[in-house]
mmCIF file with all atom_site columns, C-alpha atoms in Angstrom:
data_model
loop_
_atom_site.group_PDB
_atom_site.id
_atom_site.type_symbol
_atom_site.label_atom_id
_atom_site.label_alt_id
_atom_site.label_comp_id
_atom_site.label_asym_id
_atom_site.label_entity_id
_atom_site.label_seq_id
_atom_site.pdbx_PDB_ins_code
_atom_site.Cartn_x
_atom_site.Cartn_y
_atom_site.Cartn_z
_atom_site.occupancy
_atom_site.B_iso_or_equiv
_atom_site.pdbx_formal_charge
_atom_site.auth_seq_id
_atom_site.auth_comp_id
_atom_site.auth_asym_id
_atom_site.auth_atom_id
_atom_site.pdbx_PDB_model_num
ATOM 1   C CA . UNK A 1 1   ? 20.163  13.650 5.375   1.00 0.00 ? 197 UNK A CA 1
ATOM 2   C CA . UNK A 1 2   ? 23.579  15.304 4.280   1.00 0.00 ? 198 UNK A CA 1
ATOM 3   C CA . UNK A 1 3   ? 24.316  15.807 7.606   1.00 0.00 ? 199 UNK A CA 1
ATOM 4   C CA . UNK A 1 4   ? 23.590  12.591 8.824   1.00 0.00 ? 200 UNK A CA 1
ATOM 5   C CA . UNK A 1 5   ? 25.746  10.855 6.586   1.00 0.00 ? 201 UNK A CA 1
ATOM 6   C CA . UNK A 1 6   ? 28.667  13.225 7.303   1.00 0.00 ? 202 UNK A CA 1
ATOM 7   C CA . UNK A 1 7   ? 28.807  12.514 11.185  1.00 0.00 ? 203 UNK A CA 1
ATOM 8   C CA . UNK A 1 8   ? 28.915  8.541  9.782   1.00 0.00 ? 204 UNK A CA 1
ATOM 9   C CA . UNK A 1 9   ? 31.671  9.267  7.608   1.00 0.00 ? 205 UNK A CA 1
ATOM 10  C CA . UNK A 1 10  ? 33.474  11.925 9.648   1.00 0.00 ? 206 UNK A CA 1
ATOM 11  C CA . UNK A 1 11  ? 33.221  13.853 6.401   1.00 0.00 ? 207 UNK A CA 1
ATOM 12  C CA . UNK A 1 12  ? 33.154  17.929 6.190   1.00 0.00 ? 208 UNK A CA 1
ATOM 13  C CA . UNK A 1 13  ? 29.810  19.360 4.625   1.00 0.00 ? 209 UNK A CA 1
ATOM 14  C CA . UNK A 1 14  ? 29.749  22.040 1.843   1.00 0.00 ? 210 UNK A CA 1
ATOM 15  C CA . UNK A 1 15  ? 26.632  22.999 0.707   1.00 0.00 ? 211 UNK A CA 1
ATOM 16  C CA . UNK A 1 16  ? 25.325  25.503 -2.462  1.00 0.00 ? 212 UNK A CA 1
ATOM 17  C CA . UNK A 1 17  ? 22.288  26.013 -3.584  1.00 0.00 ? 213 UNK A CA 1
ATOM 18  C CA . UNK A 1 18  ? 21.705  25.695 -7.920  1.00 0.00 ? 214 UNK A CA 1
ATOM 19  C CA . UNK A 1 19  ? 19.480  28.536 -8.127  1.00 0.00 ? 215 UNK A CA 1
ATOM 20  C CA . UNK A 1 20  ? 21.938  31.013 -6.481  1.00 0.00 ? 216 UNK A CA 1
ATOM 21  C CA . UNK A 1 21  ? 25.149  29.767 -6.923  1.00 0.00 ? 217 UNK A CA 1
ATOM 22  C CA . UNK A 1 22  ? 27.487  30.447 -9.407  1.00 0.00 ? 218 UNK A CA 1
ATOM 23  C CA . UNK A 1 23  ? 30.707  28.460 -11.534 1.00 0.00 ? 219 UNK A CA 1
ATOM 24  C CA . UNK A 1 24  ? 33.487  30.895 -8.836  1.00 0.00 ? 220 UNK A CA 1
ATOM 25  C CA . UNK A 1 25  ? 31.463  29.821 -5.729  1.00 0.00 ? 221 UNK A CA 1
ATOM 26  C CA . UNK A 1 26  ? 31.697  26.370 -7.133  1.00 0.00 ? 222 UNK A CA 1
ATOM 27  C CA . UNK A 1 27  ? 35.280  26.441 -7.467  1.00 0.00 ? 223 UNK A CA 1
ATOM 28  C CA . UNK A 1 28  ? 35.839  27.990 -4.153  1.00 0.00 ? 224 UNK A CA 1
ATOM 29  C CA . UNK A 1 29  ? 34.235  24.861 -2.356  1.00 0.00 ? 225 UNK A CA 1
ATOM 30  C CA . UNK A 1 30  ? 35.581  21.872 -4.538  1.00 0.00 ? 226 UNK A CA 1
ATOM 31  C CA . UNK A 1 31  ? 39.017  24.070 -3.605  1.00 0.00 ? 227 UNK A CA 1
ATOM 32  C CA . UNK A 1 32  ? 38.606  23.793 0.217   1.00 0.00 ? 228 UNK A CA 1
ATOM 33  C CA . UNK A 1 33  ? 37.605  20.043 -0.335  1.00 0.00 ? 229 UNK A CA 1
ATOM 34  C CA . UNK A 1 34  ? 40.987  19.363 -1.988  1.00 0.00 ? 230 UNK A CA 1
ATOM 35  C CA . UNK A 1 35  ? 42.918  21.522 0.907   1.00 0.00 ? 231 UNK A CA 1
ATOM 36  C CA . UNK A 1 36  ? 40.946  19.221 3.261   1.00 0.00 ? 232 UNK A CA 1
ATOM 37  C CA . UNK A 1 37  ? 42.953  16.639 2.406   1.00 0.00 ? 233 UNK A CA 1
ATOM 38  C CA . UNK A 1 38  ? 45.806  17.848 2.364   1.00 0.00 ? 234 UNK A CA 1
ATOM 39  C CA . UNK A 1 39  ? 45.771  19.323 5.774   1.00 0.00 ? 235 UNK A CA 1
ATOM 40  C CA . UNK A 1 40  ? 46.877  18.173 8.951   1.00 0.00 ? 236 UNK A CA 1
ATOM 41  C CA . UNK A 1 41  ? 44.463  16.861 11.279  1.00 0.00 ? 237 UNK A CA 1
ATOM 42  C CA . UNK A 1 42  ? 45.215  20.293 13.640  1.00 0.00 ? 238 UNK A CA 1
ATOM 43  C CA . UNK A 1 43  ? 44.855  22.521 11.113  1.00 0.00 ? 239 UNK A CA 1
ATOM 44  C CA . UNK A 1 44  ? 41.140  20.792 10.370  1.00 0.00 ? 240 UNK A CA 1
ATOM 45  C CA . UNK A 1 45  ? 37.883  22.202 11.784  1.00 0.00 ? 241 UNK A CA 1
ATOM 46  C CA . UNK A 1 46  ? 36.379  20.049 14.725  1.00 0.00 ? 242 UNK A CA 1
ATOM 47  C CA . UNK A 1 47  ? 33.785  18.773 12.398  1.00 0.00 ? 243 UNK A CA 1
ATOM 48  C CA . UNK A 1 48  ? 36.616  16.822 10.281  1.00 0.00 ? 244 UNK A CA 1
ATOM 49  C CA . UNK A 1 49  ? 39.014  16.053 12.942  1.00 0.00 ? 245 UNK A CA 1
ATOM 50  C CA . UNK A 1 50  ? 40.897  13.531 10.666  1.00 0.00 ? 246 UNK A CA 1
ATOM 51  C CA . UNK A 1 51  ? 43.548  14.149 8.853   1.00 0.00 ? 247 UNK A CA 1
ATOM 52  C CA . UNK A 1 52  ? 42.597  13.586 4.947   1.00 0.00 ? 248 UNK A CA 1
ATOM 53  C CA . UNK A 1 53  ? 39.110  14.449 5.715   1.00 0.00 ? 249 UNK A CA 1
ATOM 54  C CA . UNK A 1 54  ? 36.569  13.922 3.010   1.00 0.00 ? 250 UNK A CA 1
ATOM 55  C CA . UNK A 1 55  ? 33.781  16.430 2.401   1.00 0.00 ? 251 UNK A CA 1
ATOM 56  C CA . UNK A 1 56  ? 30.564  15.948 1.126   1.00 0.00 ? 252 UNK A CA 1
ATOM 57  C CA . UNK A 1 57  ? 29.191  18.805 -1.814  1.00 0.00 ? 253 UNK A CA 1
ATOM 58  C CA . UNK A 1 58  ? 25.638  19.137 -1.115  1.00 0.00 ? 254 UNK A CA 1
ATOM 59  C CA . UNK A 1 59  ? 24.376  20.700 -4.362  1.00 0.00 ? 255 UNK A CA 1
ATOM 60  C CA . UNK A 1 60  ? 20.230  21.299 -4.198  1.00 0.00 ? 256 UNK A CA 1
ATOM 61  C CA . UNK A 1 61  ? 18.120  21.885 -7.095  1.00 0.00 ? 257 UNK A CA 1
ATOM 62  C CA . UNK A 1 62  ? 20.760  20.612 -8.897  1.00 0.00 ? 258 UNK A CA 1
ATOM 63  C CA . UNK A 1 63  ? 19.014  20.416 -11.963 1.00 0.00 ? 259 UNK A CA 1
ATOM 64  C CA . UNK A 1 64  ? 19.382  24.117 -12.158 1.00 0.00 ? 260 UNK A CA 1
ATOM 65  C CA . UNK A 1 65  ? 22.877  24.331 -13.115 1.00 0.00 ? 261 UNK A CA 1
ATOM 66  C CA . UNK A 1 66  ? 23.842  24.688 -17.051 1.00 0.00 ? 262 UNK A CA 1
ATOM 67  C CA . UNK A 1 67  ? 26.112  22.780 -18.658 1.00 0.00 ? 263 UNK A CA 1
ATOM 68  C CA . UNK A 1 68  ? 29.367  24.600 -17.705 1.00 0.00 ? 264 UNK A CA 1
ATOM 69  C CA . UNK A 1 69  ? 28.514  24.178 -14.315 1.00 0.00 ? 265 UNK A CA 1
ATOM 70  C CA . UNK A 1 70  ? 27.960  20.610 -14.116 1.00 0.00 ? 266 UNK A CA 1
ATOM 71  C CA . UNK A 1 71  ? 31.261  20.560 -16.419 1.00 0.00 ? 267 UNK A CA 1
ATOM 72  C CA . UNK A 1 72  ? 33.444  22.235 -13.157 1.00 0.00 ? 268 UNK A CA 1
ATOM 73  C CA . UNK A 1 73  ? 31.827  19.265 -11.378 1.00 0.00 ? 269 UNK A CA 1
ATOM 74  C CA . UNK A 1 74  ? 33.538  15.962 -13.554 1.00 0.00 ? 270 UNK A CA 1
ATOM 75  C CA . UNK A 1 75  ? 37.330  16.185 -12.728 1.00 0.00 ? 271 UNK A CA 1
ATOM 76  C CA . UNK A 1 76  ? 36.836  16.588 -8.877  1.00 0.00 ? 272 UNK A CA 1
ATOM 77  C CA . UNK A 1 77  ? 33.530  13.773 -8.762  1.00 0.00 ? 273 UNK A CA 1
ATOM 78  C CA . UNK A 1 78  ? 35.621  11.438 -10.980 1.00 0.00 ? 274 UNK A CA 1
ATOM 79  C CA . UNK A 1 79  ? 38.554  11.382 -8.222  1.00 0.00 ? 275 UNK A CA 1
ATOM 80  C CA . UNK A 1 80  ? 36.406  11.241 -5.604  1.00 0.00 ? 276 UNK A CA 1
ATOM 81  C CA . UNK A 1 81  ? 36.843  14.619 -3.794  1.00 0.00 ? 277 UNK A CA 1
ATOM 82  C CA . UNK A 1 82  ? 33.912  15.660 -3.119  1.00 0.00 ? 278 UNK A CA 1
ATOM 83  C CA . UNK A 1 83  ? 31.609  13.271 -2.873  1.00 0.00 ? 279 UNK A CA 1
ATOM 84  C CA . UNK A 1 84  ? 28.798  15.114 -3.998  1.00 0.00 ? 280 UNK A CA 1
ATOM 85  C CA . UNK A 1 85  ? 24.838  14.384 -2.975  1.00 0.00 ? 281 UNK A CA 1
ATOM 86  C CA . UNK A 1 86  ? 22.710  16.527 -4.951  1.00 0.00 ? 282 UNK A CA 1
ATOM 87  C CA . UNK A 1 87  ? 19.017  16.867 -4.674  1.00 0.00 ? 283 UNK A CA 1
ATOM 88  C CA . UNK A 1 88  ? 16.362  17.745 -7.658  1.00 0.00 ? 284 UNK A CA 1
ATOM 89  C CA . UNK A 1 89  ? 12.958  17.130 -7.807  1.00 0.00 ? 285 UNK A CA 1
ATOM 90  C CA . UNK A 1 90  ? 13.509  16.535 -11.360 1.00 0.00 ? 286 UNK A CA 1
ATOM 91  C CA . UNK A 1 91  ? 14.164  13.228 -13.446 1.00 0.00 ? 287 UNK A CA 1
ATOM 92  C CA . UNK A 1 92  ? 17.952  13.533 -12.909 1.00 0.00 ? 288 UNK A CA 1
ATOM 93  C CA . UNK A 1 93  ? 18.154  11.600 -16.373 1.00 0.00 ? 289 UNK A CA 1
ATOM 94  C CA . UNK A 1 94  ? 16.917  14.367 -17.956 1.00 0.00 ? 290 UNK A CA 1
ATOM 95  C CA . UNK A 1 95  ? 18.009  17.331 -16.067 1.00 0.00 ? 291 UNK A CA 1
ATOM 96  C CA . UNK A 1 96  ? 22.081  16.338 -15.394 1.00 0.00 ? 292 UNK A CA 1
ATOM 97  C CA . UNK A 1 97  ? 24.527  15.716 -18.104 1.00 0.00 ? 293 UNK A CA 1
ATOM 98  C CA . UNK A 1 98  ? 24.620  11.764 -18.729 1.00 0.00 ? 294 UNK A CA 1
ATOM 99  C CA . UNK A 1 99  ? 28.405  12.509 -18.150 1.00 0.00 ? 295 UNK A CA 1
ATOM 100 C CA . UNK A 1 100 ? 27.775  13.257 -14.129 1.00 0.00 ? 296 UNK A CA 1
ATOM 101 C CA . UNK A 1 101 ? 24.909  10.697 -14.465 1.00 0.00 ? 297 UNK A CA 1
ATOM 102 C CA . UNK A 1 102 ? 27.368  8.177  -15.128 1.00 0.00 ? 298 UNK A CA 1
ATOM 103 C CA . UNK A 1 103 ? 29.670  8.478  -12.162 1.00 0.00 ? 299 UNK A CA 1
ATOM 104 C CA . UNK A 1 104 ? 26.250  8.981  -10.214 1.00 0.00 ? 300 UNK A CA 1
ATOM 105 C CA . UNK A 1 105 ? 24.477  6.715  -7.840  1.00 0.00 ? 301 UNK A CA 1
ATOM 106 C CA . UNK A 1 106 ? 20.763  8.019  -8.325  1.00 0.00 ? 302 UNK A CA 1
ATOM 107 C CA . UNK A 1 107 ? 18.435  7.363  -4.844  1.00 0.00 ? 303 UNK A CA 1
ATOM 108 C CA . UNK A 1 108 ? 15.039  8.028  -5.807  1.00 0.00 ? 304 UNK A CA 1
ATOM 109 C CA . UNK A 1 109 ? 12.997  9.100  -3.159  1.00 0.00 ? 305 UNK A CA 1
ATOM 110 C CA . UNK A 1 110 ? 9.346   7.835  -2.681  1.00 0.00 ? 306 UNK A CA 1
ATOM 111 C CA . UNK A 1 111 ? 6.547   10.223 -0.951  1.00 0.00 ? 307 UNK A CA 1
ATOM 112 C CA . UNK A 1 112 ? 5.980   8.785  2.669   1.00 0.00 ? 308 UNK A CA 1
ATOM 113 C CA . UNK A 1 113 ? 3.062   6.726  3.036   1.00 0.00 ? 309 UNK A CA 1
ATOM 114 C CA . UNK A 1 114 ? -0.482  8.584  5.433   1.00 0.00 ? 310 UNK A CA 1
ATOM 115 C CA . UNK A 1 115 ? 0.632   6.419  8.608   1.00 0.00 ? 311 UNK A CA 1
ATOM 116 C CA . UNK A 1 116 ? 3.954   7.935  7.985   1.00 0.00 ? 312 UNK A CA 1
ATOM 117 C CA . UNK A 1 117 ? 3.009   11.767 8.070   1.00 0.00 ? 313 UNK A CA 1
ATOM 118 C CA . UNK A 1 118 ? 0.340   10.444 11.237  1.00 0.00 ? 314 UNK A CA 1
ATOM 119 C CA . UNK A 1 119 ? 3.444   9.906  12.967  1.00 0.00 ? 315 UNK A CA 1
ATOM 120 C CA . UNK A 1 120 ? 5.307   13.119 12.508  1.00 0.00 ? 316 UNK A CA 1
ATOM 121 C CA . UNK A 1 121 ? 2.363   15.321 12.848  1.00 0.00 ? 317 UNK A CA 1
ATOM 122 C CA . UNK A 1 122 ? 1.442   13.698 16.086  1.00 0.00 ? 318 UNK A CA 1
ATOM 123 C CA . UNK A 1 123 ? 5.845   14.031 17.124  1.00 0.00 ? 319 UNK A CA 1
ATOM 124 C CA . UNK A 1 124 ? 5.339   17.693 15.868  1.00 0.00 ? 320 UNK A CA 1
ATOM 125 C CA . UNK A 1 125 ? 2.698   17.987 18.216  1.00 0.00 ? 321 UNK A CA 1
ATOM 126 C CA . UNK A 1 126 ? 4.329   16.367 21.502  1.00 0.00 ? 322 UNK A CA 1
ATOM 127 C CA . UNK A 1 127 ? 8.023   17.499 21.000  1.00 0.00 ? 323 UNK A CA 1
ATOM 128 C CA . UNK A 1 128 ? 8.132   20.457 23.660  1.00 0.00 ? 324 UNK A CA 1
ATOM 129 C CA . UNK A 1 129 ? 11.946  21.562 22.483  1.00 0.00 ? 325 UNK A CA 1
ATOM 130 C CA . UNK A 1 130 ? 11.634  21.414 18.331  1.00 0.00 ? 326 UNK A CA 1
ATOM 131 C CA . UNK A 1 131 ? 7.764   20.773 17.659  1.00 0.00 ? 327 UNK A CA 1
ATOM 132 C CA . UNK A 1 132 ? 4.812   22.336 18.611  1.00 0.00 ? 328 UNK A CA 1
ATOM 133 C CA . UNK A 1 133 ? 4.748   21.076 22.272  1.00 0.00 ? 329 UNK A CA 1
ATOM 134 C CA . UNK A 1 134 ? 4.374   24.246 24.310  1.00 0.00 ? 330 UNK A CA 1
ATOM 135 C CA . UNK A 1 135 ? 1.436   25.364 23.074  1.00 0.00 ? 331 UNK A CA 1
ATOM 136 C CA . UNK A 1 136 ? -1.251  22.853 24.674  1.00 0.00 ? 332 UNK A CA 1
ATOM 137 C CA . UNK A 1 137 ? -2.809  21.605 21.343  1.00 0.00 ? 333 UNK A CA 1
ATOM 138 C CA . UNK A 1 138 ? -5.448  19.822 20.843  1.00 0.00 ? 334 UNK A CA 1
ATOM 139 C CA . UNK A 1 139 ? -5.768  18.327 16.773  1.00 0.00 ? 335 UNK A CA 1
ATOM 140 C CA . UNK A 1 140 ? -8.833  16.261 16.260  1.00 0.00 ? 336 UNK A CA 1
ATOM 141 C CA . UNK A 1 141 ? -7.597  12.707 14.343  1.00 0.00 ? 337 UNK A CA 1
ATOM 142 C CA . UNK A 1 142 ? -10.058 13.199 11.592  1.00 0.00 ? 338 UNK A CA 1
ATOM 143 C CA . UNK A 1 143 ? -8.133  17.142 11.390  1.00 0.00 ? 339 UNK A CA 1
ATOM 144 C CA . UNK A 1 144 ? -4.188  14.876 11.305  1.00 0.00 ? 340 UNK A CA 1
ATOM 145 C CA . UNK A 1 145 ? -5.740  12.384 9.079   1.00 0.00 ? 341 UNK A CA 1
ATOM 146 C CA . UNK A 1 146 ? -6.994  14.992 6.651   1.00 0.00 ? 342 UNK A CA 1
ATOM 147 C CA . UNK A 1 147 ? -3.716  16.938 6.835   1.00 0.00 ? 343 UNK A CA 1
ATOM 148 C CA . UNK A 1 148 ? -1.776  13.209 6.371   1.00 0.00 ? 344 UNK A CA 1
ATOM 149 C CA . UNK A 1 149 ? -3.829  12.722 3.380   1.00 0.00 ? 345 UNK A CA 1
ATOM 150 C CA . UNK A 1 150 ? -3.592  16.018 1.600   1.00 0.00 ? 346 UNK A CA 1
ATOM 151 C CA . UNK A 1 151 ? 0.078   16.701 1.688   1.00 0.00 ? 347 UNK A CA 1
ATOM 152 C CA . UNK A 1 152 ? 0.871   13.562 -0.589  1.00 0.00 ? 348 UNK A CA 1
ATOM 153 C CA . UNK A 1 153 ? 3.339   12.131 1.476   1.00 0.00 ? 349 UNK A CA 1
ATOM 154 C CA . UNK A 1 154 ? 5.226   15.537 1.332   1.00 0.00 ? 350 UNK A CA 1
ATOM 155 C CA . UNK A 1 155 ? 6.187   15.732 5.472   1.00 0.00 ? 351 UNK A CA 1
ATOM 156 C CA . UNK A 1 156 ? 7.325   19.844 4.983   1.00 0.00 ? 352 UNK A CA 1
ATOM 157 C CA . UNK A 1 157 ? 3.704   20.680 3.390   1.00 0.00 ? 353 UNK A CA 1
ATOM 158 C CA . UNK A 1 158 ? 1.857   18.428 6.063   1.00 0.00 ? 354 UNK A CA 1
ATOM 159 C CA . UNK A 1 159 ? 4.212   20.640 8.892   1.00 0.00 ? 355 UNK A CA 1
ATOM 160 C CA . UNK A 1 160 ? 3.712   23.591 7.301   1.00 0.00 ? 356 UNK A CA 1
ATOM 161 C CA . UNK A 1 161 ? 0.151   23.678 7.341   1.00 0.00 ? 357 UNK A CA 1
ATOM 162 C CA . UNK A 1 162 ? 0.166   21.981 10.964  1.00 0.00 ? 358 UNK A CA 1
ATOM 163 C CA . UNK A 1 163 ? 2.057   24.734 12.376  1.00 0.00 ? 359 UNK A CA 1
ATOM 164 C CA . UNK A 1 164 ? 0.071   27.314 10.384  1.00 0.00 ? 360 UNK A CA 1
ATOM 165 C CA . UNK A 1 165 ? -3.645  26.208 11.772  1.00 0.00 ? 361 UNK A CA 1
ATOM 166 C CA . UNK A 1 166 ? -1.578  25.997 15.454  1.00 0.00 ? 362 UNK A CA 1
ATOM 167 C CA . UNK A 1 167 ? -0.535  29.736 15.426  1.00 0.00 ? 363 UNK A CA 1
ATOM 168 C CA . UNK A 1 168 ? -3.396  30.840 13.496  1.00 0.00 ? 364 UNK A CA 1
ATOM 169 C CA . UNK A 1 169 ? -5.930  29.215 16.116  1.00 0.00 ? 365 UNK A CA 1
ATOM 170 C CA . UNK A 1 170 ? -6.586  31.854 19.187  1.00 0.00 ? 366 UNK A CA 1
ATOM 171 C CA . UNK A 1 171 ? -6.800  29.523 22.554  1.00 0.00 ? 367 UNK A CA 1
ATOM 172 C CA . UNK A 1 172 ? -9.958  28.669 24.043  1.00 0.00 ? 368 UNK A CA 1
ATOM 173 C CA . UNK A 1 173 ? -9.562  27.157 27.616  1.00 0.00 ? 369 UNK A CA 1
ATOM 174 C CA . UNK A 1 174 ? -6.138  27.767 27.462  1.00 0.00 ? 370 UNK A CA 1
ATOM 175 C CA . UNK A 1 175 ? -5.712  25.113 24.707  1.00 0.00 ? 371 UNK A CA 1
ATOM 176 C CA . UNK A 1 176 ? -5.449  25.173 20.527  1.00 0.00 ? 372 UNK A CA 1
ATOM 177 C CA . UNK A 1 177 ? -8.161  22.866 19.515  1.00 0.00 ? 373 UNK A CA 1
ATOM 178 C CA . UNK A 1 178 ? -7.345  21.959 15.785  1.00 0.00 ? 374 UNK A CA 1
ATOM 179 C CA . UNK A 1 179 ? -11.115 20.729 14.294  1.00 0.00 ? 375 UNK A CA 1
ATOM 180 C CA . UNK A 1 180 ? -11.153 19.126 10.786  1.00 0.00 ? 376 UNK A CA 1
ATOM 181 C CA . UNK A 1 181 ? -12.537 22.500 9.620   1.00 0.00 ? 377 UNK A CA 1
ATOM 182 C CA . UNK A 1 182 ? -9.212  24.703 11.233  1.00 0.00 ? 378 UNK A CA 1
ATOM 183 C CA . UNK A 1 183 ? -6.727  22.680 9.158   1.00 0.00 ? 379 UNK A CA 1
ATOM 184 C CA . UNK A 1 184 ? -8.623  22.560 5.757   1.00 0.00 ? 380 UNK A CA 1
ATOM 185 C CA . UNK A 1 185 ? -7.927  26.259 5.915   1.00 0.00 ? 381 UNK A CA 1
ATOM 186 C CA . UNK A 1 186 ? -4.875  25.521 6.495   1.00 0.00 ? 382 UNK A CA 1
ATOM 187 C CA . UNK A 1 187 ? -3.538  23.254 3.937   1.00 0.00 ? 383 UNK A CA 1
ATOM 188 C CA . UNK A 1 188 ? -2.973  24.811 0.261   1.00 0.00 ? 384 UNK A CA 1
ATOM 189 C CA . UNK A 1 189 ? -4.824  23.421 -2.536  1.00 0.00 ? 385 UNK A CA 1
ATOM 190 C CA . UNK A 1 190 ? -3.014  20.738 -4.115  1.00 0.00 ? 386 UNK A CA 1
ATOM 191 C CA . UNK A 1 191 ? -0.403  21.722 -7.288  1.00 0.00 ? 387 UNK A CA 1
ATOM 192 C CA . UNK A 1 192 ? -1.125  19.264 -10.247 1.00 0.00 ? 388 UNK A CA 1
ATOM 193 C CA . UNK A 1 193 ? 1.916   17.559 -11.374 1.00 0.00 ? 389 UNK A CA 1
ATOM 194 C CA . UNK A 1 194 ? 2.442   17.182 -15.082 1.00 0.00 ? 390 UNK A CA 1
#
């Protein structure tokens, strides 16, 4: 999603990760955002091209950093540079400081809907160059639907557990044939959310 928005924009990508990052790493990036700016357009990499380029801070799990870290954040959001996206699966509300809240557009994400995960597992299953393509599968509908159903309208579990029954399955006939029995295996149990 970052990315996509970037190539709109024409906008330079930096992107940390809460649970490993630290306040100097965060510095370092809201840093080369600034110098993005104030570069010429030569002396940009080809992603910005533009001189004045604007980058995006992709921050995810953001609801892991403390207080002094969101606090680094507030000058550099409040003028604009970075624009920063950050992704929690936590109320944001709750988990951010109602400071960064405030300056904050909040996008809440809803699970996809069954006929929704039907469609990408069957795409996982035709796409030849980034899906499972090459391998001549076979998935029985009742095996997608179950797999559609189970994930909760997560697409990375219902993947996950596609492309685990697929390599997991020896060929018969030269062909993977995914039954409804192959990808209950497959799929975890579900995690109860409190």
């Amino acid at each position: 999603m970052v990315h996509v928005i970037a190539n709109r924009t024409k906008a330079c990508v930096e992107q940390l990760n809460a649970t490993s990052s630290n306040v100097a790493e965060l510095r370092e990036a809201l840093a080369r955002a600034k110098e993005r700016l104030r570069l010429p357009a030569s002396l940009h990499s080809a992603q910005a091209g533009l001189k004045g380029a604007r980058t995006i801070l992709f921050i995810d799990e953001i609801h892991r950093f403390n207080k002094a870290q969101q606090d680094v954040l507030m000058p550099d959001v409040e003028s604009g540079n970075p624009i920063l996206i950050g992704a929690t699966t936590f109320n944001p509300f709750f988990a951010l400081l109602s400071a960064l809240i405030s300056r904050s557009l909040v996008c809440e994400f809803k699970p996809l809907t069954k006929e929704h995960l039907l469609t990408i597992l069957k795409r996982a299953l035709a796409d030849k160059e980034r899906g499972l393509g090459k391998l001549a599968i076979v998935a029985e509908e009742k095996a997608l639907e179950h797999l559609a159903t189970v994930s909760d309208g997560d697409a990375r579990r219902a993947l996950n557990a596609l492309e685990l029954a697929a390599l997991t399955t020896p060929k018969t006939k030269g062909q993977v044939r995914l039954t409804l029995a192959i990808v209950e295996e497959s799929i975890q149990k579900k995690a109860v959310v409190y």
